[in-house]
Amino acid sequence: MENVWTIENVWNAIGMALQNWLAGFLPAWLVTLIMDLLVIVVLLAIGIVAVLILSFLERKVAARAGDRYGPNRWGPYGVLQPFADAIKMLIKEDIVPHVADRFSFNLAPVIVTVGAVMTYAVLPFGRNMVAANLNIGILYFAAVGSLSIIGLLTAGWGSRNKYALISAFRSVAQLITYEVPLALCIICVVMLAGSLSTQDIVLAQQERGWFFLLMPGIFILYFLAASAEMIRCPFDLLEADSEIVAGHFIEYSGMKFALFFLAEYIHLFAGSAMMVTLFFGGWLGPWLPSWLWFLIKTFVVIFVFMWIRNTFPRIRIDQVLKIGWKVMVPAGLVGLAITGFVDKLIADTLIAGVVLFVCNIALIVGVSYFMGRAQRQKEMAAEGAALR
Amino acid sequence: MSVQIPPTERLRTDTIQINMGPHHPSTHGVFRMVLTLDGETVVDLEPRFGYLHRGIEKTAEERTYVQNVPFTDRLDYICGITNNWAYALALEKLAGIEVPERAEYIRVILGELTRVMNHMLAIGFLWNDLGATTFTPVVYAFRERERILDLIEMAAGSRMMPSYIRAGGVVADLPEEFMPRLQKLVPHLKRFIDEMDTMLTKNEIFRARAVGVGVLKAKDAINAGVSGPVLRASGVPYDIRKVDSYSIYDRFDFEVPVHTAGDVYARYLQRLAEARQSLRIIEQAMRDIPEGPVTSLPYKQLSRLKPPKGEAYGRIESPKGELGFYLVSDGSNKPYRFRIRSTSLLNLTLLREMCIGHKVADVVTILGSIDITLGDVDR
Amino acid sequence: MYGTGLLKGLSVTLRHMIGTFVTDVRKFPRRYFRDGVHPTRSPEPYLHGAFSIQYPEEKVPMWPRFRGPLVHLRDPETGQPRCTACGMCERACPHGCIKVEGEGKGKERKPTLYQYNVGRCIFCRQCVESCPFNAIELSRFYELACYDKDTIWDLPRLLELGDKEEIKEQGQFWGET
Ligand code: SF4
Ligand code: SF4
């Protein structure tokens, strides 16, 4: 293959050049092995760098929302703060509780982190830039993404702490609930794109327009389900600090705590990146190189997540389950039906898009109306309850 | 009232006991609750307090009347001004001391500022307990509290421990800068309350979490001696400023807002409405405040004060409810008995009844909506 | 419509976020406000905009009435401490953090020992109000954190602090109390 050196293609070109150079003096199987290992190392590096940036960003956004400045002591505008944090985490004493189940206690952070990092394999960082262009990419993402919840369960069980145990209960309940609507939303996207591969989904959006515009209702459903999946506010019940004091990682310290932290932000990055891929046209965009577009869009989505976290309180566990099963699953099924019918019955993509959009808006309005009515009834019943 | 666990033959479940506190982020200090949980549902709750007991009542019996003023600051350390006020009122009744006109107005202005501050803080912390993880509403509330505390510091020399109101008036006249700043601050606080209203009141998550949670029946509340916003949110229009008017509250035109739902949401609305009324009172007081002396009993006389034998109970509507001081004098310069009717403790007594049947997360919310200060509970 | 409350809340926080950047721009290119002009103390309260005081760089001066640790005052003519060791402050202090001993009679009486335990002081100003000789006042000094338990201050140290804080008279800002 010819090696083209453009900004668009720079990462691929570097890889290609390296491969050609290695092939000069190494056998072919060794070259493949080295290149594969290199990709893994690069993905891990991206993961860790993303965590450093995100943890800094999280604090800065939280501070700015609260009329503060955030960390600004270490480095210009505090940019070195994440490194200081990392060093602090690494040199802290690692405490294992006496009564803990040592095996699962030590295993949990590993499962969580590995599960999170593995999702990076199918993220399309740019045109032709995906570590493994699996033809079942989305399926892989959904499966691996929920792997880390097993780690959370292990952590909750292993630390022998009642708060951690409650958190483990909650993690299982929440996982089961939100996998379903998440999968339904993904199926809608896959139906429109006609493929499970992440690259194909992005390319399909080039033809039909961003799916976010076509299916706003499905997008909102996906957004909610993804925040539950990523344990972001308002669905961050597993680590509710005001109720169960950080939940599953209450007993962890030092490096193991850092691993949980790492996993959380890797999840955030991967989830946002996947949302960009599914609904915001992935790396599509004019003028700038594709990988830059991808990063910009991802960070915008991440900012929205952080913004929400700084504004909303948390939902209660029974309400989480109620919304999951009674609202989101039915809405997801209706959305699925709409998408399927429209996609099959209307051949013209433009008309199909308009019809889809209208149906989705109707879906949003309908769900909103029913939830509002239920809430109003509840409030009416509450009025005067103290005097009765 | 307790929740029955249905006996099932195949699946047996058990309850677990959890110690919430004394070091828990949402117990507002060192307060412990022993929760019995069935899954996530609270089956039983036992509040345990006393971790912050400092023996103020006994200590006060060993000190002269004026030396006790700084101790009252430390009861409910969020609103020092109103604590001073209640104590001063009791002492004035005991010794028959007159208060100059201007001092009364200063007391009202600072007391109502304290009320605004306390209510905003209570709302902020309620949100914190609801899980606004990054403290945003709390930080906003703290910002305005800082401005109010700034005024208190300007007048009294200390932010949280003012010791500013003493029997016979206030310690010193307001500094010159005070009034212009207050005139700027009151409209600002109005805007701030409106902003909190926009940000919080209609929030669907908040409403889902707060409506119908922790309902306190009016008759239970009256029986337990609950007072303040918690009682008024249960539909009882009982405000000591109206029913047993002290100081100069009969001159001001204000309403006592009442809500009838008695849940967390009603308490939130109640606080918001009361803060608005307080600003109304401040505006009128600012308009009418006369010139003149601010104390009828300078320090040198006050420190030698020997009230006649007898007893007196002075009570005010502190931001958290009825705060009373019961003083018994044996004719010496030290109180024979110094009893505090603290608001937070009595408001807390019904916590168990409010919480049973709700979820773990609601316990925290209900506790937050009662708005306790542990310094006031344990004394 | 269900959900508008959430959007309203988001708009409020967004406005605050933007507000802090506006403050940044206003003080550009400096990162800190210069002494004394920090907006937290400005008489114009604002709703949006950063409210932090970046402490070691920005120090807000205390109000004249601020109650900090005790200082002793000097006689303007002789430069000697005005205290006559009468012991009124010791008796007035609710926390018992003052200890005075003195020798001599009447006007000639001078303190031989004056110990002030700043670690126990609650800055209530009752000692100052009780002093009949205008000998003490509370200072506006507030950086009290220290590495050792050196909390018992003696007379020379209190005088020195008084000189440093430039306090000349008792109750300058308080009027009649
Ligand atoms: S400081 Fe004042 S009250 Fe205290 S001993 Fe000296 S003169 Fe007396
Ligand atoms: S300020 Fe109060 S506590 Fe401190 S020494 Fe004076 S009287 Fe005692």
Coordinates of N, CA, C and O in Angstrom, one line a residue, chain B residues 165-302:
Chain B
I165 N -25.7 40.8 70.1 CA -26.9 41.3 70.8 C -26.7 40.9 72.2 O -26.5 39.7 72.6
R166 N -26.8 41.9 73.1 CA -26.7 41.6 74.5 C -27.9 42.3 75.2 O -28.6 43.1 74.6
A167 N -28.1 41.8 76.4 CA -29.3 42.4 77.1 C -29.2 43.9 77.2 O -28.1 44.5 77.4
G168 N -30.2 44.6 76.8 CA -30.2 46.1 76.8 C -29.9 46.7 75.5 O -29.9 47.9 75.4
G169 N -29.7 45.9 74.5 CA -29.5 46.5 73.1 C -28.5 45.7 72.4 O -28.5 44.5 72.4
V170 N -27.7 46.4 71.6 CA -26.6 45.7 70.9 C -25.3 46.3 71.4 O -25.2 47.3 72.0
V171 N -24.2 45.6 71.0 CA -22.9 46.0 71.5 C -22.5 47.4 71.1 O -22.1 48.2 71.9
A172 N -22.6 47.6 69.8 CA -22.2 49.0 69.3 C -23.1 49.3 68.2 O -23.7 48.5 67.6
D173 N -23.1 50.6 67.9 CA -23.9 51.0 66.7 C -23.3 50.5 65.4 O -22.2 50.1 65.3
L174 N -24.2 50.5 64.4 CA -23.8 50.0 63.1 C -22.7 50.9 62.5 O -22.8 52.1 62.7
P175 N -21.7 50.4 61.9 CA -20.7 51.3 61.2 C -21.4 52.0 60.1 O -22.5 51.7 59.6
E176 N -20.8 53.1 59.7 CA -21.4 54.0 58.6 C -21.6 53.2 57.3 O -22.6 53.5 56.7
E177 N -20.7 52.4 57.0 CA -20.8 51.7 55.7 C -21.9 50.7 55.6 O -22.3 50.3 54.5
F178 N -22.5 50.4 56.8 CA -23.4 49.2 56.8 C -24.6 49.5 56.0 O -25.0 48.7 55.1
M179 N -25.3 50.6 56.2 CA -26.6 50.8 55.6 C -26.5 50.9 54.0 O -27.3 50.2 53.3
P180 N -25.5 51.7 53.5 CA -25.4 51.7 52.0 C -25.3 50.2 51.4 O -25.9 49.9 50.4
R181 N -24.4 49.5 52.1 CA -24.2 48.1 51.6 C -25.5 47.3 51.7 O -25.8 46.5 50.8
L182 N -26.2 47.4 52.8 CA -27.4 46.6 53.0 C -28.4 47.0 51.9 O -29.1 46.1 51.4
Q183 N -28.5 48.3 51.6 CA -29.4 48.7 50.6 C -29.1 48.1 49.3 O -30.0 47.8 48.5
K184 N -27.8 47.9 49.0 CA -27.5 47.2 47.7 C -27.7 45.7 47.8 O -28.1 45.1 46.8
L185 N -27.5 45.2 49.0 CA -27.6 43.7 49.1 C -29.0 43.2 49.1 O -29.2 42.1 48.5
V186 N -30.0 43.9 49.6 CA -31.3 43.4 49.7 C -31.9 43.1 48.3 O -32.4 42.0 48.0
P187 N -31.8 44.0 47.3 CA -32.3 43.7 46.0 C -31.5 42.5 45.4 O -32.1 41.7 44.7
H188 N -30.2 42.5 45.7 CA -29.4 41.4 45.2 C -29.9 40.1 45.7 O -30.0 39.1 45.0
L189 N -30.2 40.0 47.0 CA -30.6 38.8 47.6 C -32.0 38.4 46.9 O -32.2 37.2 46.7
K190 N -32.8 39.3 46.6 CA -34.1 39.0 45.9 C -33.8 38.3 44.6 O -34.4 37.3 44.3
R191 N -32.8 38.9 43.9 CA -32.5 38.3 42.6 C -31.9 36.9 42.8 O -32.2 36.0 42.0
F192 N -31.1 36.7 43.8 CA -30.5 35.4 44.1 C -31.6 34.4 44.4 O -31.6 33.3 43.9
I193 N -32.6 34.8 45.3 CA -33.6 33.8 45.6 C -34.4 33.5 44.3 O -34.8 32.3 44.1
D194 N -34.6 34.4 43.5 CA -35.3 34.1 42.2 C -34.5 33.1 41.4 O -35.1 32.2 40.8
E195 N -33.2 33.3 41.4 CA -32.4 32.4 40.6 C -32.4 31.0 41.2 O -32.6 30.0 40.4
M196 N -32.4 30.9 42.5 CA -32.5 29.6 43.1 C -33.8 29.0 42.7 O -33.9 27.8 42.5
D197 N -34.9 29.8 42.8 CA -36.2 29.3 42.4 C -36.2 28.8 41.0 O -36.7 27.6 40.8
T198 N -35.6 29.5 40.0 CA -35.6 29.0 38.7 C -34.8 27.7 38.6 O -35.2 26.8 37.9
M199 N -33.7 27.7 39.3 CA -32.8 26.5 39.1 C -33.4 25.3 39.8 O -33.2 24.2 39.2
L200 N -34.0 25.4 40.9 CA -34.4 24.3 41.7 C -35.8 23.9 41.7 O -36.2 22.7 41.6
T201 N -36.7 24.8 41.8 CA -38.1 24.5 42.1 C -38.7 23.5 41.1 O -39.4 22.6 41.5
K202 N -38.6 23.8 39.8 CA -39.3 23.0 38.8 C -38.5 21.8 38.4 O -39.0 21.0 37.6
N203 N -37.3 21.6 39.0 CA -36.5 20.5 38.5 C -37.3 19.2 38.8 O -37.6 18.8 39.9
E204 N -37.4 18.4 37.7 CA -38.3 17.2 37.8 C -37.6 16.1 38.7 O -38.4 15.4 39.4
I205 N -36.3 16.0 38.6 CA -35.7 15.0 39.5 C -35.9 15.3 40.9 O -36.3 14.5 41.7
F206 N -35.8 16.6 41.2 CA -36.0 17.1 42.6 C -37.4 16.8 43.0 O -37.7 16.3 44.1
R207 N -38.3 17.1 42.2 CA -39.7 16.9 42.6 C -40.0 15.4 42.7 O -40.8 15.0 43.6
A208 N -39.5 14.6 41.8 CA -39.7 13.2 42.0 C -39.1 12.7 43.3 O -39.7 11.8 43.9
R209 N -38.0 13.2 43.7 CA -37.4 12.8 44.9 C -38.0 13.3 46.2 O -38.0 12.7 47.2
A210 N -38.6 14.5 46.1 CA -39.0 15.2 47.3 C -40.5 15.1 47.6 O -40.9 15.2 48.7
V211 N -41.4 15.1 46.5 CA -42.8 15.1 46.8 C -43.3 13.8 47.4 O -42.9 12.7 47.0
G212 N -44.0 14.0 48.5 CA -44.5 12.8 49.2 C -43.5 12.0 50.0 O -43.8 10.9 50.5
V213 N -42.3 12.6 50.2 CA -41.3 11.9 51.0 C -41.2 12.5 52.4 O -41.2 13.7 52.5
G214 N -41.2 11.7 53.4 CA -41.1 12.2 54.8 C -42.2 13.1 55.2 O -42.0 14.1 55.8
V215 N -43.4 12.6 55.0 CA -44.6 13.4 55.4 C -44.7 13.5 56.9 O -44.6 12.4 57.6
L216 N -44.8 14.7 57.4 CA -45.0 14.9 58.8 C -46.4 15.4 59.1 O -46.8 16.4 58.6
K217 N -47.2 14.6 59.8 CA -48.6 15.0 60.0 C -48.7 16.1 61.0 O -47.9 16.2 61.9
A218 N -49.6 17.0 60.8 CA -49.7 18.2 61.6 C -49.9 17.9 63.1 O -49.2 18.4 63.9
K219 N -50.7 16.9 63.4 CA -51.0 16.6 64.8 C -49.8 16.0 65.4 O -49.5 16.3 66.6
D220 N -49.1 15.1 64.7 CA -47.8 14.5 65.3 C -46.8 15.6 65.6 O -46.2 15.6 66.6
A221 N -46.7 16.6 64.6 CA -45.7 17.6 64.8 C -46.0 18.5 66.0 O -45.2 18.8 66.8
I222 N -47.3 18.8 66.2 CA -47.7 19.6 67.4 C -47.4 18.8 68.6 O -46.9 19.3 69.6
N223 N -47.7 17.5 68.6 CA -47.5 16.7 69.8 C -46.0 16.6 70.2 O -45.7 16.6 71.4
A224 N -45.2 16.6 69.2 CA -43.8 16.4 69.5 C -43.1 17.8 69.7 O -41.9 17.8 70.0
G225 N -43.8 18.8 69.6 CA -43.2 20.1 69.8 C -42.3 20.6 68.7 O -41.4 21.5 68.9
V226 N -42.6 20.1 67.5 CA -41.8 20.6 66.4 C -42.2 22.0 66.1 O -43.4 22.4 66.3
S227 N -41.3 22.9 65.6 CA -41.6 24.3 65.4 C -40.8 24.7 64.2 O -40.1 24.0 63.6
G228 N -41.1 26.0 63.8 CA -40.4 26.6 62.7 C -40.9 26.2 61.3 O -42.0 25.7 61.2
P229 N -40.1 26.3 60.3 CA -40.5 26.0 59.0 C -41.0 24.6 58.8 O -41.9 24.3 58.0
V230 N -40.5 23.6 59.6 CA -40.9 22.2 59.5 C -42.4 22.1 59.9 O -43.2 21.5 59.2
L231 N -42.7 22.8 61.0 CA -44.1 22.8 61.4 C -45.0 23.5 60.4 O -46.1 23.0 60.1
R232 N -44.6 24.7 59.9 CA -45.4 25.5 59.0 C -45.6 24.8 57.7 O -46.6 24.9 57.0
A233 N -44.6 24.0 57.3 CA -44.7 23.2 56.1 C -45.8 22.1 56.2 O -46.2 21.5 55.3
S234 N -46.1 21.8 57.5 CA -47.1 20.8 57.7 C -48.5 21.4 57.9 O -49.4 20.8 58.4
G235 N -48.6 22.7 57.6 CA -49.9 23.3 57.6 C -50.3 24.0 58.9 O -51.5 24.3 59.0
V236 N -49.4 24.2 59.8 CA -49.8 24.9 61.0 C -49.2 26.3 61.0 O -48.0 26.4 61.0
P237 N -50.1 27.3 60.9 CA -49.5 28.7 60.8 C -49.1 29.2 62.1 O -49.6 30.2 62.6
Y238 N -48.0 28.6 62.7 CA -47.6 29.0 64.0 C -46.2 29.7 63.9 O -45.2 29.0 63.6
D239 N -46.2 31.0 64.1 CA -45.0 31.7 64.0 C -44.9 32.7 65.2 O -45.8 33.5 65.4
I240 N -43.9 32.5 66.0 CA -43.9 33.3 67.3 C -43.8 34.8 67.0 O -44.3 35.6 67.8
R241 N -43.3 35.2 65.8 CA -43.3 36.6 65.5 C -44.7 37.1 65.4 O -45.0 38.3 65.6
K242 N -45.7 36.2 65.1 CA -47.1 36.7 65.0 C -47.9 36.4 66.3 O -48.6 37.2 66.8
V243 N -47.7 35.1 66.8 CA -48.6 34.7 67.8 C -48.2 35.2 69.2 O -49.0 35.4 70.1
D244 N -46.9 35.5 69.4 CA -46.4 36.0 70.7 C -45.4 37.1 70.3 O -44.2 36.9 70.6
S245 N -45.9 38.1 69.7 CA -45.0 39.1 69.1 C -44.0 39.6 70.1 O -44.4 40.2 71.1
Y246 N -42.8 39.5 69.8 CA -41.7 40.1 70.6 C -41.1 41.2 69.9 O -41.4 41.4 68.7
S247 N -40.2 41.9 70.5 CA -39.4 43.0 69.9 C -40.4 43.9 69.2 O -41.4 44.3 69.8
I248 N -40.2 44.3 67.9 CA -41.1 45.2 67.3 C -41.7 44.6 66.0 O -42.1 45.3 65.1
Y249 N -41.9 43.3 66.1 CA -42.5 42.6 64.9 C -43.9 43.0 64.6 O -44.3 42.9 63.4
D250 N -44.6 43.5 65.6 CA -46.0 43.9 65.3 C -46.0 45.1 64.4 O -47.1 45.5 63.9
R251 N -44.9 45.8 64.2 CA -45.0 47.0 63.3 C -44.8 46.7 61.9 O -45.0 47.6 61.0
F252 N -44.3 45.5 61.6 CA -44.0 45.2 60.2 C -45.2 44.5 59.5 O -45.9 43.8 60.1
D253 N -45.2 44.7 58.2 CA -46.3 44.1 57.4 C -45.6 42.9 56.7 O -44.8 43.0 55.8
F254 N -45.9 41.7 57.2 CA -45.4 40.5 56.5 C -46.4 39.3 56.8 O -47.2 39.4 57.6
E255 N -46.2 38.3 55.9 CA -47.1 37.2 56.0 C -46.4 36.0 56.6 O -45.1 35.9 56.5
V256 N -47.1 35.0 57.1 CA -46.5 33.7 57.5 C -46.9 32.7 56.4 O -48.1 32.3 56.4
P257 N -46.0 32.3 55.6 CA -46.4 31.4 54.5 C -46.7 30.0 55.1 O -46.0 29.6 56.1
V258 N -47.6 29.3 54.6 CA -47.9 27.9 55.0 C -48.0 27.0 53.9 O -48.6 27.4 52.8
H259 N -47.5 25.8 54.0 CA -47.7 24.8 53.0 C -48.4 23.6 53.7 O -48.1 23.4 54.9
T260 N -49.1 22.8 52.9 CA -49.9 21.8 53.6 C -49.5 20.4 53.3 O -50.0 19.4 53.8
A261 N -48.4 20.2 52.5 CA -48.1 18.9 52.1 C -47.3 18.2 53.2 O -47.3 17.0 53.3
G262 N -46.4 18.9 53.9 CA -45.7 18.4 55.0 C -44.5 17.5 54.5 O -44.0 16.7 55.4
D263 N -44.2 17.5 53.3 CA -43.1 16.6 52.8 C -41.8 17.5 52.6 O -41.8 18.6 52.9
V264 N -40.8 16.8 52.0 CA -39.5 17.5 51.8 C -39.7 18.7 50.9 O -39.2 19.7 51.1
Y265 N -40.5 18.5 49.9 CA -40.7 19.5 48.9 C -41.4 20.7 49.5 O -41.1 21.9 49.3
A266 N -42.4 20.5 50.4 CA -43.1 21.6 51.0 C -42.2 22.3 51.9 O -42.3 23.5 52.0
R267 N -41.3 21.6 52.6 CA -40.3 22.3 53.5 C -39.4 23.2 52.7 O -39.0 24.3 53.1
Y268 N -39.0 22.7 51.5 CA -38.2 23.5 50.6 C -38.9 24.8 50.2 O -38.4 25.9 50.3
L269 N -40.2 24.6 49.7 CA -41.0 25.8 49.3 C -41.2 26.7 50.5 O -41.1 28.0 50.3
Q270 N -41.4 26.2 51.7 CA -41.6 27.0 52.8 C -40.4 27.9 53.1 O -40.6 29.1 53.4
R271 N -39.2 27.3 53.0 CA -38.0 28.1 53.3 C -37.8 29.2 52.3 O -37.5 30.3 52.6
L272 N -38.1 28.9 51.0 CA -38.0 29.9 50.0 C -38.9 31.0 50.2 O -38.6 32.2 50.2
A273 N -40.2 30.7 50.6 CA -41.2 31.7 50.8 C -40.8 32.6 52.0 O -41.0 33.8 52.1
E274 N -40.3 31.9 53.1 CA -40.0 32.6 54.3 C -38.8 33.6 54.1 O -38.8 34.7 54.6
A275 N -37.8 33.1 53.2 CA -36.7 34.0 52.9 C -37.2 35.3 52.3 O -36.8 36.4 52.5
R276 N -38.2 35.1 51.4 CA -38.7 36.3 50.7 C -39.4 37.2 51.7 O -39.2 38.5 51.6
Q277 N -40.2 36.7 52.6 CA -40.8 37.5 53.6 C -39.8 38.2 54.5 O -40.0 39.4 54.8
S278 N -38.7 37.6 54.8 CA -37.7 38.2 55.6 C -37.1 39.4 54.9 O -36.9 40.5 55.5
L279 N -36.9 39.3 53.6 CA -36.4 40.5 52.9 C -37.4 41.6 52.9 O -37.0 42.8 53.0
R280 N -38.7 41.3 52.9 CA -39.7 42.3 53.0 C -39.6 43.0 54.4 O -39.6 44.3 54.4
I281 N -39.4 42.3 55.4 CA -39.2 42.9 56.7 C -38.0 43.8 56.8 O -38.0 44.9 57.3
I282 N -36.9 43.3 56.2 CA -35.7 44.1 56.2 C -35.9 45.4 55.5 O -35.5 46.5 56.0
E283 N -36.6 45.3 54.4 CA -36.8 46.6 53.6 C -37.6 47.6 54.5 O -37.2 48.8 54.5
Q284 N -38.6 47.1 55.2 CA -39.4 48.1 56.0 C -38.5 48.6 57.1 O -38.6 49.8 57.5
A285 N -37.7 47.7 57.7 CA -36.9 48.1 58.9 C -35.8 49.1 58.4 O -35.6 50.1 59.1
M286 N -35.3 48.9 57.2 CA -34.3 49.9 56.7 C -34.9 51.2 56.5 O -34.3 52.3 56.7
R287 N -36.2 51.2 56.1 CA -36.9 52.5 55.8 C -37.1 53.3 57.1 O -36.9 54.5 57.2
D288 N -37.5 52.5 58.2 CA -38.0 53.2 59.4 C -37.0 53.4 60.5 O -37.2 54.0 61.5
I289 N -35.8 52.8 60.3 CA -34.8 52.8 61.4 C -34.5 54.2 61.9 O -34.2 55.1 61.2
P290 N -34.7 54.5 63.3 CA -34.5 55.8 63.8 C -33.0 56.0 64.3 O -32.3 55.0 64.4
E291 N -32.7 57.2 64.5 CA -31.4 57.4 65.2 C -31.5 57.3 66.7 O -32.7 57.3 67.2
G292 N -30.4 57.2 67.4 CA -30.6 57.2 68.8 C -29.6 56.3 69.5 O -28.7 55.7 68.8
P293 N -29.7 56.1 70.8 CA -28.7 55.2 71.4 C -29.0 53.7 71.1 O -30.1 53.4 70.6
V294 N -28.0 52.9 71.2 CA -28.3 51.5 70.9 C -28.2 50.6 72.1 O -28.5 49.4 71.9
T295 N -27.9 51.1 73.2 CA -28.0 50.2 74.4 C -28.3 51.0 75.6 O -28.0 52.1 75.7
S296 N -29.1 50.3 76.5 CA -29.5 51.0 77.7 C -28.6 50.5 78.9 O -28.7 50.9 80.0
L297 N -27.7 49.5 78.6 CA -27.0 48.9 79.6 C -25.6 48.6 79.1 O -25.3 47.6 78.6
P298 N -24.7 49.6 79.3 CA -23.3 49.4 78.8 C -22.6 48.3 79.5 O -23.1 47.8 80.6
Y299 N -21.5 47.8 79.0 CA -20.9 46.6 79.5 C -20.6 46.7 80.9 O -20.8 45.7 81.7
K300 N -20.1 47.8 81.4 CA -19.6 47.9 82.8 C -20.8 47.7 83.8 O -20.6 47.1 84.8
Q301 N -22.0 48.1 83.4 CA -23.1 47.8 84.2 C -23.6 46.4 84.0 O -24.0 45.7 85.0
L302 N -23.6 46.0 82.8 CA -24.1 44.6 82.5 C -23.3 43.6 83.2 O -23.8 42.6 83.7

